[in-house]
Structure formats: structure tokens, C-alpha cells
Amino acid sequence: MYNVDAYLKSLTSNAVKLSKKVQDGIVENTRDLRFENQAHFLDTNEDKMRQVNRHSLTEEIRKNLDSKYEKEKLDGLKRLIAVSLVVNRGGVWRFPVMISKGRDVSEFFPDVVKNVASNSLEVRKLVYIYILRYAEQEQDLALLSVNTFQKDLSDKNQLIRAMALRVMSGIRVPVISPIVMLGIKKCVTDLSPYVRKIAAHAIPKCYQLDPAQKDALVDIISTMLGDNSTFTIGGVLMAFDQVCPDRLDLIHPQYRKLCKMLVDMDEWGQITAMDLLLRYSRTQFLNPIGKTTSQPTTRTKKEKSVVKSFYSDDDSDVSHHSSDSESDSSEEENNSVDPDLAYLLKCALPLLQSRNSQVVLSVAKLYMHLAPAEDSYKIGRPLVRLLRTHREIQYVVLNNIVAIASQRPYVFDQFYQHFFVRSTDPVFIRNLKLDILTLIATESNITFILRELQEYVKSSNKGFVTQAIEAIGHCASNIPEMAESCLGGLLKLSYSKSDSVAAQSVVAIRRLLQQRPGDSVFMITQLTKALDEITEPLARANIFWLVGQYSSQLQTIAPDVLRKAAKSFTTESESSKLQILTLGGKLVALEGTASKTVSLLLQYVLNMARYDLDYGVRDRARFLRALVYGKQKVAEATVDQDSDENDHENGQQESDSTEQDAQDDEGGFEYSEKELNLSDHIKAILLSEKAAPVQENPSHGKFHGQIINSPYVKLTMPPRYQRALTNLFPRVVLGREQYKVGSMSLVLNRIVAGYEALPDWPKVQPDPSVRRLAATMEAPGYMNDRTGFGSDSAYAKSRQGQDSSVAGGQGRYDNQAGPYRGAETLDKFLESSDEETSSDEEDDSEEETSDEEETSEEGEEGTSEEESGSGKEEDDDEDEDDEEDASSSEEEAILPPKRANGRRG
Amino acid sequence: MIESLFVLSPTGKVIIEKHWHELIPRRVVDYFNEQVSKAMTEGEDVTREDVLPIIASPKYQLINVYRDGLTYLSPVTKEVDPMMVFEFLHRIPDILQEYFGQVSETVIKENFVTVYQLLEEMMDDGFPLTTEPNSLKEIVPAPNILNKVVTTLGATTSVSTRKMPHGMSNLPWRKAGVKYNSNEIFFDIVEEIDAIVDSTGKAVSCEAHGTIQTNSRLSGMPDLTLSFVNPRLVDDCSFHQSVRFNKWESDKVLSFVPPDGHFRLMSYRVNLPSQQNLPIQVKPSINIGANGAKFDITVSLRSTDGKPVENIVLTLPLHKSTTTLTAQCNVGQYMFDPVGKVLRWDVGKIVPRERAPVISGSFGFGSASDAAANAGYNIGVEFLINSHSLSGLKVDVLKLFNESYKPYKGVRTMTKAGRYQVRA
């Protein structure tokens, strides 16, 4: 009986225990269900929250954190994070309970840190977030957690190891930098590529904590560069970029491997790698771009000469010389591409198919800055593809296309249709597309582009219409053959009912006529006919100027235009009045005082102008009167004014080049020095040949356009400053093409802090053998896992399984023929070629032997791997072989043995 | 280096902020909001979409992405490739979409701890770390009801049931140990037609943009090869990370180990010859006077292989000075939005050999103006054709290696109007 009793007793007690346990479980887990909506932690109802006592909430959170149930801990942490991270930083969801910064943090920090060793991954991760965010403010308390992290670095699970290192390096407490250093050293040799990647990411963080560690970190980086995991290498290169970007010598031995691995890296790694390889290549290879170069040295020289030519005439010769010598030197350069460089370009090419737009752009960058010009057509199509993505990405791509097209328009000319503007495009996209259309217009596509541009004039957006008309003008000056039809189109537009369209067309016509004096008579006659209908001041002013400028060819019409203008003088705008005065002056200058009518007309106009409200007009009238009617004293007094006047005129005539300005000035001073009567030279002064306006390069961007063309600037800025600015201009704002493709500076068209220009090509070929000699750097066994995220043992199994059945070994990730084997074949190849013609240099042979040893080791590894995947079908083996052949022949193509040996000797 | 992220609500308030490197003060958001509202008051019809994606302030370059009403703002201080920042910023809503099904202010607030964890994992100290949805799901579990129920019912043990994922896959984009009872894979080939058609009905530019959306529910580590009947049609394409580029280069087949779940396998572009028959023709005629205009628009079917065209919607944005509009249509219904000045005509479905839908009517300007009289008109067109591919690209065969089961395979095609615009 006793037994039974005891049995029953134990049974009941067990049952009680069980039921309690179940109850606990259910209670705990129902809590979880209740909290499905995380916004619960952030009750936004302010009234309700005001009622909650601050104290009680703090207590509650603390209680949760101390709870033995993980769920409750989790709950407390979530609440804490919500409160401290999101709410506490002021602003959005006002939370009157948790008040000022810092206080609650110090309150909870110990409670949180206590949980750092929790068994639950979820709890831990929240703790990590909290620590990362507040460690800086609570340095001493944060140190409490470091012990746990150190322990975690030896955890079985790769995720925990990685996370521990990540958090530890993320705590910005300088004291712990030695510990971080130890952690990095430990993780660098980790078997998991994921952990190694995190270790690489920790390097720059450690460097920031304690720059004194640099040397040790560089050592680590140089070891890690030997890593053959595509997963890790991206992080390593990033660390390289951050810590020791100048140590390009570390890249030598890895160059070919990096090229080969490029296609298999993760997308962000590819971006970093291409940046680095670009920089590397610019210092290690001779310029293959040849004569049509875009190299910065030429550019700066050209710019300089342009600047000079503003001041003196004979500079043009100098600039010729410089460009000649430049082209000479580039001709001397070997136009053939270095095999190593060609290999990089070849490896990067498939990445044009990446879905990551920055990867595509990075390839474009490589091709623009490294490849011979004739290869750059390859980047056109993929860049155009990016136009179908988000508008922000379109914006960047279009900016880059502008820069590329201004150097190499042929890359895009066949894709002109893709740059047609849609009515739904945002403003900034439209303008960029117009710029591109004018840049890529050729004889073959101009008819389509012109038709399209004329369509845009119908838009209801005025700014866009103006741009479109300007674009037509640009097209005409770019392709002289088409100027005729462009002019015809513009003339038609100048009759438009819309004032702004008419005005812009006239301005565009004026610019074109200045470039093509041949057409002027007919066009001007047409324009004067329209004068009665055109009301827009800008358009009228431009017509008056044109008539005056070409009056020698318009002897019948010009005086009549002046007559009409005199009649309507009082109603004209200021800019038109100025131009009418100038017109009168020019006519009189041309015909002398012989023609009485003209002279009388001018006097009439001058009289009217004398009482004008605008001082500019009065000023101009006085000046002209003195000039034409030859009062020497006045003339001398006006010499100084002369330059100002010219500025004025220049300002009106929009982007008349400053060159001409300078010439005019010179003229003025010359006369004053010789103390001659100015009126003797009236013809030379008023009717001098005006230099045709220089067409703005659209790649110079809107900034350029705004300053010169904006009426606002013209009105407010004294002419003297304006000219100073324009003279300065070529130096301040250059074309976008001078910036690195893809950079922020290119998009903004100004140098952004931290921008580093590409290094110049070397003048003398650096030793190419550095890449070859060291091609067999030792790579420790752990680094030979090529694939990412490998769980330590399961990974190997799955890889075997996969390899055995994948048809065609040439995969992106499953191949035994990974980068490592590639390096091996290359070495073998080099070895053999060296042996054949081996020179008697002892140093080399020594190195060779050590290389041999290594390669043989690797060879063994390779075979063992192959054995493990012995279940292969025959087909697969064949494929493998094929590929091997292919890759070795590839190497051959890239490194012709003769050449390689030649360099050695 | 991407230093910080602010996600702003449609009213410009911070929903969530994350600093990967150093704290950037919130002032920067105020400055940004100021600039945006300044830009939007500059012109007459400037919308939020017209605000520049990079706004320079004295200290920061404010890189911003505007998507679905939310602004993703990332101030940067140093030179950085802006495209990379945009690419990354766009990944964030992509991934949130993947996790929560939709992205909005409320969704982010409701799941802010998860969002915060995601942001933590996606970026490390300013450099992208894990952005592949499949890998992220290993690290940050997606909230779903099934998960919750499972943990609740598996009541007895402690919460650490959610053991740390032990075996991560060796492919960043595929989880290890995926198992399904029925293995199936579906391909949706969706082609969008981008076209600009002039008033005579001739296509000024015309091309088809296709995407192959894939839903893979296959166990283990399947290795697939998808081949096309006519791959040469493809003019230009981009692939998911899993696709082996070399195989496409050499054999024009897609060889890949698919991620689990939904993903975009491939995007491609097919240039259509300008003579190509577009599936529908829209013939507008608008006669404009000083005070208003008369218009009629006819829609007719062209070549669709006898398939009906569905969901046809025409939108005609009118000049800002338009005040009144009257119209009649024989099919569907129209709506005039007097605020946005847009006429929207819901045509619905057209079956071949039925009479063509027509809308005709007139609209008037509030005040006679030359500008209104000279403005051009653009008609936006939307439509959808099921089981039709305009480019003619066809899937030939899908082979599966590495796994022994036979999956169920499905392919659907669909043609839609993309950026399709008719000039009147």
C-alpha cells in the first residue's frame, strides 16, 4: 500500500509539476502572440501615455529584463529599444514618459549587459543593437560585455563568432582596441569565410580606434589578400581601401587572381574590387587609349592654354604646340594593350549583365579610363538599359552618359531613341536627355532627333521649350550639313504664337548666323518681316542687333528697320532701345554722314534716348553721340566707359564669348594711347567682327549656363565682376568629363570633399614581372574555401554533392576550377616557360623552387578534391577538362611566353 | 561610405533612423525638408518627383530616394559613388517588401525592431554586408504567423527553440535544407512595351522590356537550366546573381541554382522594329481654339493573335487652365479630375472584331490663353494581354540536375503597356 501511496504521491506531484510547466509555457507563449504588433510598444496615443507613470514603465522594463523567461526579456528589450532608439531622440512619436537623452540609458545599461550571454539568439541580437548604439556614452559599462564577446569568438556557431567580432569592433571605446586586434587576428584564420569577411570589415574600425595599429593591420590585410574565398575578398579589398590605399605593391601578387575572381564576388565586393583595380592599373600600365586620349594631363594642358588665350593672341600657337607634342608622345606610346590589362577588361566584361546598376557603371568606369577608345562601344547598351530603372538611378546614369558622350559620342549615337523625352519624365531627367541628344546627333540620326525636338516645343513647360530650342541650335552647329534644315525649323518657330518660343528661336538663329555668315542675308530679311509681329523684347533686340551687324549686306532694308524702330522707340524695352541705338550708330558708321536720312534718324533716336528713364540707355546715347559726332574731349573721357559699354553689350548678347570682349578692350586702349580721334575709327569700333559664340558644352552643366545666361545675374552683378567671373570660369568649372565616371563629383560637377582624381598613367612602363613572380603567394589551407557562407562541415558535403551532378563545371560558384586552380595553372605555365629559357639569375631560380613546392602542394589538394567528387559522370569530366584547356590557352593568349621571357631578361 | 539613413514619412517626419558610422544630427532632415518644399514651390507643376535626387548642402550631400510616398534619405559627407547609394537605398524597400508584403509608414512602425535588425545586418560600418533576402532571412527571421504558432505550440521547451541557424548555405542567395512536399517552379514572363507613338500612328520609339519573375519552391539544391526557342531575340539582358554569365555567353541558356521563393531571374530588352504592329492603335484628334477644344479618340485592335486586350485605360492630362469638360463614350466610362486636370477613360476589354471604342467631347479653358492653345497633348495608355508575348520569346525546356524529383513547371506570359504614350 505504502508503495502505491508513494507512487500516487509522486504521480500527483509530477502531474502538478507538469501542469505547472505547461501552464508556464502557455502563459509565456501567449504573451508572445499578444505582441504580434510591435507598434504596441510605441503607443502613440499621447493622452494615454501621459497617464502612465514613468516610474512604473521603467520598473516594468527592468522587471522584464530580469525575468527568467526569455520571452519577457525579449519583450523588455524590444520595448527598451523602441523607447530609446526611436522615441528618445526627440521628435516623432512623443513619449513623455522617457525623457531626456542618456538618463534611461545609464539606468538600463547594466540590466541589458547582463543579458549579453543569453541563450536566445534573438535576445542577444537586441542586446547587441543596444550596446552598439550606447557604448560610446557608457564606456565603462560597455567593457563589462567584452568578456562575453571574447568567449563567443570561440563559439561553435559561425554566426555567433561573426556577430561577437562585429559588435566588439563596433563599440567605439578606444581602450579595447588591443582586444579587437586580438579578435581580428583570431578570426582572420577562421574556417568560415563569413567570419573572415566580418574580420576584414573589422579592420578599418580597429584602425579608426587606434591608428597606431596601422602596421599590424596592414600585415593582416596583406595576408588576407591571399584569401581565395570570393565571399571574403570583397571585405578585404574594402579594408585595404580604408587603411592603406597607397600600398598598391601588396596587390601585385594578387592582381591576376583578383581579375579572375571578379565575376564570382558578391556585388558590393565587385564594386570595391573594380575601383581598386582601376587605380592599380592606372599606375602600372602604359596608356593604351592612344591618340584619342582622355587622359587628364592633356586636359589640364588644354585648359591652361584656353585660359591663356583670353589674354593674348599668340597663345594659340603655344596651345598648338602643346597638343602636338602631346599627340606625338601618345603616338610614340605603344598602342597595344598590356596583356594583364586586357585580362582585367575581359574579366570585367560579363559584369555588364549584373542587375546591380553600380556594378554596370563600375565596368563602364573601367572601360572609360582604361580601355582603348574603340572598345568603349561595349558599355553603351548596358548603360542605356539602366534607363529603365528608378528615376534616381536614371539621373546618375544620364549624368554619366553626358560625360561619356561628350568625349566619345559614338558610344551612344545608335541609341538615340532611348533618350527621347516622355511627358512623364521629371524635369531633371528631361534636361539631361536633351543634352545627350545634342551630343550624340550625327548625320544619320539628326533627322529623327530634329523631328523629336520640334515636338518638344509644344510642351506646356516653358523652361523645357527653351531648352529644346537651344538644343536645335546646338545640333545645327554640331552638324553643319544639317544647319540649313535646322535654321528653317527655327525660322518657322520664330513665327510661333507663343512669345517665349519666338524669342528663343530668334536667339538661336542669331547664334547660328554668327557661326555661318553665309546664310545671314536671307534669314535676316525673313526675320525683319516678322518684326511687326514679334513682341518679345529679347527677340526684337536680337533682330536689331543682327540687322546692325550685317547692315553692309542689307543696305536697302537696314535703314527702313531703323525708321520703324525710331517710330516705336518709346514703347520698346530697354534692351531693344540699346540695340536700336547701336543699330543707328552702325548705319551711320557704315555710310558716313553722307546719307542724311540715316543721320537724321540717328539724331532723332539719340534725342529720344537722352530723356529715357533708364540710365543705361542715356549713357549709351551720350557715348554714341560723342563717338559719331566726334567731340574729341568727350571721346577721351569715354575711353574708360568704353570697356564698360562693351560689357553691357556683351551681357545682352548672351553668351558672346569673352574673348571678343578682351579684343574690344584692347582696341579701346590702343586708341587712347595714341590719342587719336575716336570718330576716325568709328567703323572699326562699332562694326568689328564679332567672334561667333562658343557653343557651350552640355557636359559643363547647368551651373555654367545659369551664371552666363541668367538675367538675374546680369542685372545684379556689375559688368566688371561679371567679366572677371567669366574669365575665371574655365578654371573653376570644367566639363564633367574630367571627373571619374560614376563619382559624385561628376554628378554635381564640382569637386566633392574626398574626391581623388585618377593617377596619371606612368610615363615609363613599370616592371611587369612583379605580378608574375609573386603569382604564387602562399595561401593557407583555410583560405581555399571559395564559396561563401559555408557552414563548416555541411558546406563541404553539399559542395561535393553539387559538383558531382552539375553539368558543365564552368559555374560561377560550384567549380573546382575556381580562381585557385586558375592561379595554379598560370603558375605552372609560367614555371614551364621560365624553365625553358631560364636565365641564370639565381634569385629568380630560388624563388621558382619555392614556388614549385607550393604548387605541388596545391596540386595534391586539387587531386584529393577531385577524388572526393569521384561520382562524376563522364560528361562532367570532359567538361572539366575542356575548361581547363580553355583556361590554360586563355592564359597563353594573354601572356605570350616570348614576351614574358623578354621582360625577365 | 553610407553613413546614415533616415526614413521619412510623406509629411517629412522621421519614422526610423539608423547610423552606421557616426551620429548625424537630425537637423539635416529639417534642412532637407526645407529644400524639398522650396524646390516644389519653384515651378508651376513641380511635384515631389521633380526634386533632385542629390541635394547639396554646405556640409552634406543629401542623397534621397522617393518611393511609395516614403523618402529614404542618406546624408553623405565624402565622395562616394552615388549610384551605389541609390542602389542600396532601393534595396531597403525591396527587402521590406519581401519581409512584410508591403512598405508603408504603418508597416515600418509595426515592425520597427525587425526593420532595425535588418538595417543592422544589411550594412556594416558604412559598407553593404548582407543584402541577399535569402541570407537575411537566415539571420533575421521574417515575422509570419506560422512561425508564431509553431513556437507557441511547441510549448514545453524554452524560447531558445529558435535555435541559431546552424548550417548556412554555401550560396549566399539560397537557404540550406529547403524542403517541400510538392516541388514546383513557376516562371512569369512579363513584357512591358515602351513606346512613343506620334499623331499619325507611327511609332517614334518602340521596345519591349521583359522580366522573368520566378517563384521557386524546390527542395534541396536544384541546379536548373532554362533554354529558349529563340534566345537571339534578346538585345540586352541582366541576370540575377545566381545565373552563370558564362553559360549565357556561350550557349544562350540560363543555368542557375535558384533562390528560394520569389525572385527576378532575368530582365531583358528586345528592340522592336518600328514597323512592328503594336497591339492597339489609339487615334486622337484634338482641335484647339482659343477658348477650348474638341476632341475625339478612337481605340482599335491591331495584331494580338486573336487575344482580347484587357484593362485598357487612357489618360489625357489637360492644360492647367482647363475648367470644363463634357464627353461621350460608347464603351467603358470616363472621369474628369478637375483638380489634377486629367481625363481618365476606363475602356475595359476589347475583343477582336467588335466595334471600336470612341470617346468624343470638348473641353474649355477658363480664360483664353495662347499658351493653352499651343500646348501639345500626350495620351498615356495602359493595357494588358494575357498569354501573349509581343517579342515572341518562348521558353523551350527546363532541365533539373542535382536532385532526383520531378518538379512541376509552369510558364505564363503576359504583355503589358509600360511607358506607352501617344502624342496628339
Short mmCIF file of C-alpha atoms in Angstrom, two decimals, chain A residues 267-268 355, chain B residues 67 72 87-103 107 114-115 117-119 121-123 129-137 140 142-143:
data_model
loop_
_atom_site.label_atom_id
_atom_site.label_comp_id
_atom_site.label_asym_id
_atom_site.label_seq_id
_atom_site.Cartn_x
_atom_site.Cartn_y
_atom_site.Cartn_z
CA GLU A 267 28.08 42.59 -55.99
CA TRP A 268 29.39 45.06 -53.45
CA ARG A 355 21.44 43.55 -62.01
CA ARG B 67 9.43 55.71 -53.30
CA TYR B 72 14.92 57.35 -47.84
CA GLU B 87 21.19 51.02 -55.41
CA PHE B 88 21.45 50.31 -51.71
CA LEU B 89 18.65 52.65 -50.73
CA HIS B 90 16.37 50.96 -53.22
CA ARG B 91 17.28 47.58 -51.80
CA ILE B 92 15.81 48.58 -48.45
CA PRO B 93 12.19 48.89 -49.58
CA ASP B 94 12.74 45.84 -51.79
CA ILE B 95 13.66 43.80 -48.77
CA LEU B 96 10.97 45.26 -46.56
CA GLN B 97 8.52 44.34 -49.27
CA GLU B 98 9.89 40.82 -49.22
CA TYR B 99 9.54 40.66 -45.44
CA PHE B 100 6.25 42.37 -44.81
CA GLY B 101 4.41 42.21 -48.10
CA GLN B 102 4.11 45.97 -48.34
CA VAL B 103 6.02 49.07 -47.35
CA VAL B 107 4.26 48.73 -41.64
CA THR B 114 12.70 43.78 -37.23
CA VAL B 115 13.39 46.68 -39.57
CA GLN B 117 17.71 44.49 -37.17
CA LEU B 118 17.56 44.28 -40.94
CA LEU B 119 19.28 47.63 -41.30
CA GLU B 121 22.62 43.35 -40.96
CA MET B 122 22.50 44.99 -44.37
CA MET B 123 25.27 47.40 -43.59
CA LEU B 129 27.20 43.49 -45.86
CA THR B 130 24.30 41.12 -46.48
CA THR B 131 21.70 42.28 -48.91
CA GLU B 132 20.50 38.98 -50.29
CA PRO B 133 16.96 38.32 -48.98
CA ASN B 134 17.54 34.62 -48.60
CA SER B 135 20.63 35.08 -46.44
CA LEU B 136 18.97 37.82 -44.45
CA LYS B 137 16.10 35.53 -43.61
CA VAL B 140 16.68 37.91 -39.12
CA ALA B 142 10.70 37.14 -41.09
CA PRO B 143 7.63 37.64 -38.98
#
